[in-house]
XYZ file of C-alpha atoms in Angstrom:
187
model
C -38.116 -71.688 -46.613
C -39.406 -68.243 -47.511
C -40.510 -67.556 -44.010
C -36.666 -68.407 -42.738
C -35.389 -67.042 -45.779
C -37.009 -63.713 -44.457
C -36.331 -64.056 -40.789
C -33.441 -63.837 -41.863
C -32.841 -61.267 -44.037
C -34.786 -59.148 -41.060
C -32.101 -60.395 -38.741
C -29.806 -59.561 -40.542
C -30.865 -56.088 -41.296
C -31.997 -55.610 -37.862
C -27.665 -56.922 -37.088
C -27.211 -54.108 -39.612
C -29.388 -51.971 -38.172
C -27.729 -52.388 -35.074
C -24.222 -52.112 -35.836
C -24.620 -48.976 -37.101
C -26.629 -47.661 -34.178
C -23.552 -49.442 -32.283
C -20.896 -47.636 -33.990
C -22.313 -44.236 -34.287
C -23.664 -44.299 -30.209
C -20.758 -45.219 -28.423
C -18.861 -42.499 -30.414
C -20.934 -39.748 -29.922
C -21.425 -41.574 -25.995
C -17.765 -41.556 -25.553
C -17.199 -37.848 -26.311
C -20.474 -36.944 -24.310
C -18.113 -39.021 -21.067
C -14.984 -37.332 -22.434
C -16.871 -33.613 -22.300
C -18.925 -34.275 -18.921
C -15.064 -35.410 -17.921
C -13.329 -31.882 -18.547
C -16.096 -30.285 -17.507
C -15.678 -32.323 -13.847
C -11.927 -32.026 -13.835
C -12.535 -28.335 -14.428
C -14.696 -27.896 -11.729
C -12.764 -30.193 -9.775
C -9.669 -27.473 -10.030
C -12.010 -24.530 -9.529
C -12.860 -26.150 -6.119
C -9.386 -26.310 -5.516
C -8.138 -22.848 -6.488
C -11.685 -21.317 -3.854
C -10.070 -24.047 -1.173
C -7.009 -22.460 -1.898
C -8.001 -19.072 -1.800
C -10.294 -19.717 1.235
C -7.016 -21.360 2.991
C -4.905 -17.636 2.585
C -7.406 -15.201 2.843
C -8.213 -16.741 6.390
C -4.138 -16.956 6.634
C -4.269 -13.252 5.449
C -7.186 -12.265 8.332
C -5.132 -13.531 10.705
C -1.851 -11.600 9.335
C -4.387 -7.881 9.514
C -5.756 -8.722 12.799
C -2.187 -8.949 14.251
C -1.027 -5.920 12.820
C -4.354 -4.150 12.924
C -3.380 -2.336 16.177
C 0.203 -1.220 14.753
C -1.421 0.030 11.654
C -3.466 2.321 13.689
C -0.723 3.746 15.228
C -0.221 4.571 11.776
C -3.105 7.654 11.514
C -0.147 8.651 14.471
C 2.584 10.956 12.710
C 0.499 12.333 10.132
C -0.958 16.094 11.008
C -4.433 16.280 10.766
C -5.542 18.830 8.128
C -5.806 22.116 9.397
C -3.979 20.950 12.289
C -0.740 22.658 11.134
C 0.375 24.441 13.864
C 0.590 21.637 16.213
C 3.909 20.413 14.263
C 5.307 24.042 14.313
C 5.007 24.139 17.915
C 7.334 20.732 18.074
C 9.297 22.013 15.473
C 9.302 25.319 18.190
C 9.832 23.433 21.384
C 13.154 21.107 20.007
C 14.652 23.653 19.045
C 14.626 25.416 22.683
C 15.423 21.584 23.181
C 18.515 21.432 21.165
C 19.560 25.417 22.010
C 18.751 26.618 18.845
C 16.698 29.847 18.204
C 14.614 29.815 15.514
C 12.126 31.471 13.135
C 9.824 29.376 10.712
C 7.876 29.864 7.996
C 5.043 28.175 5.956
C 5.817 27.862 2.013
C 3.816 28.568 -0.080
C 2.081 25.415 -2.297
C 0.851 25.872 -5.588
C -1.935 22.898 -5.386
C -4.848 22.979 -3.164
C -4.904 19.705 -2.318
C -1.535 18.871 -1.407
C -0.469 16.394 0.540
C 1.437 17.088 2.954
C 2.905 20.799 4.650
C 6.607 22.178 3.969
C 8.769 24.458 6.272
C 11.728 26.799 6.002
C 12.896 26.497 9.634
C 15.950 28.516 9.936
C 18.159 27.640 13.410
C 21.117 30.054 14.828
C 23.182 28.538 17.294
C 25.986 25.621 17.770
C 26.707 23.423 15.365
C 26.256 20.386 18.257
C 23.242 21.542 19.069
C 21.664 21.989 14.968
C 23.103 18.263 14.943
C 20.552 17.654 18.401
C 18.043 19.256 16.412
C 17.881 17.319 13.441
C 18.424 13.999 16.016
C 15.170 15.446 18.069
C 13.552 15.527 14.054
C 14.293 12.543 12.981
C 13.215 10.976 16.649
C 9.870 13.273 16.145
C 5.918 11.432 16.402
C 5.120 13.114 12.965
C 6.471 11.964 9.181
C 8.407 14.037 8.492
C 11.592 14.631 5.537
C 14.804 16.728 5.325
C 14.641 18.138 1.765
C 17.399 20.801 1.599
C 19.879 22.451 5.114
C 21.821 25.441 4.054
C 24.589 26.067 6.822
C 26.286 28.816 7.101
C 29.153 30.882 9.634
C 28.148 33.477 11.357
C 31.056 35.759 10.812
C 30.130 39.001 12.879
C 28.036 39.440 16.134
C 24.067 40.337 15.566
C 23.059 41.483 19.254
C 19.800 41.141 18.048
C 19.286 37.615 17.119
C 21.884 37.106 19.763
C 24.807 35.115 18.008
C 28.070 35.247 18.305
C 30.868 35.485 16.036
C 31.199 31.619 14.708
C 27.844 30.550 15.478
C 26.019 29.034 12.256
C 22.610 30.013 10.312
C 20.893 27.094 9.576
C 17.559 26.548 6.540
C 16.115 23.999 6.512
C 13.151 23.126 4.554
C 11.307 19.995 6.015
C 8.227 18.828 4.939
C 5.296 17.119 7.091
C 2.922 15.459 5.500
C -1.128 15.496 6.191
C -3.027 11.929 7.415
C -4.025 10.650 3.752
C -7.858 11.215 2.756
C -10.640 8.034 3.615
C -11.227 7.533 -0.250
C -7.338 6.442 0.245
C -7.350 4.442 2.745
C -8.275 0.506 2.548
C -10.232 -0.982 5.839
C-alpha cells in the first residue's frame, strides 16, 4: 500500500504543480497575447495611415502636375533683380497710352535685401487719363500695388510742362515686387 500511497502523493504533487503552472502560465500567456495583439493593431493603424498618406500623396502629385504650368507663369509677374528698368519702361508706355505726361522716381529703400521697389510716379493730364493709367496699371503684367494717390487740380497754365488750367497733377506711390529668392520657393 505504501507504493499506492506514494503514487497518490506524487500524482497529487504533480497535479498541484501542474495547476500552479497553469494558473501562473495562462495569465502570463494572456498578457503576452494581449500585448502582441495591441502591437499588431497599432501596426495595422500605422499601415492604414501610411496607405492613406500614399493615396493623398498621389492625389497631391496629380494636382501639382495640373497646376505646375500655371505656377510657372507666376514668376513672370515679378521683376527680376537688377531689371527694374523694364518696369519703368512699362510705366512710361502706359502713361503715353493713357495720354499723361509722366515723371518717375525710384524711392530710396532702407533695406538692402528688400523684396520690392517703390516708385513715385507724377502724372499730368486730364482726370479721365489718370483713370485710364490706373486701369492699364491694374492690367500690367508685373505685380504691383498703388500705396498712395494724391490728386490736385492745376490752377494755372504751366507752359513748360504743357499743362493747361483745369487739368490735374497726380502723384502715385507704386510698389513693384521682385522675384522671390530661390531659398523661399518650393520646387
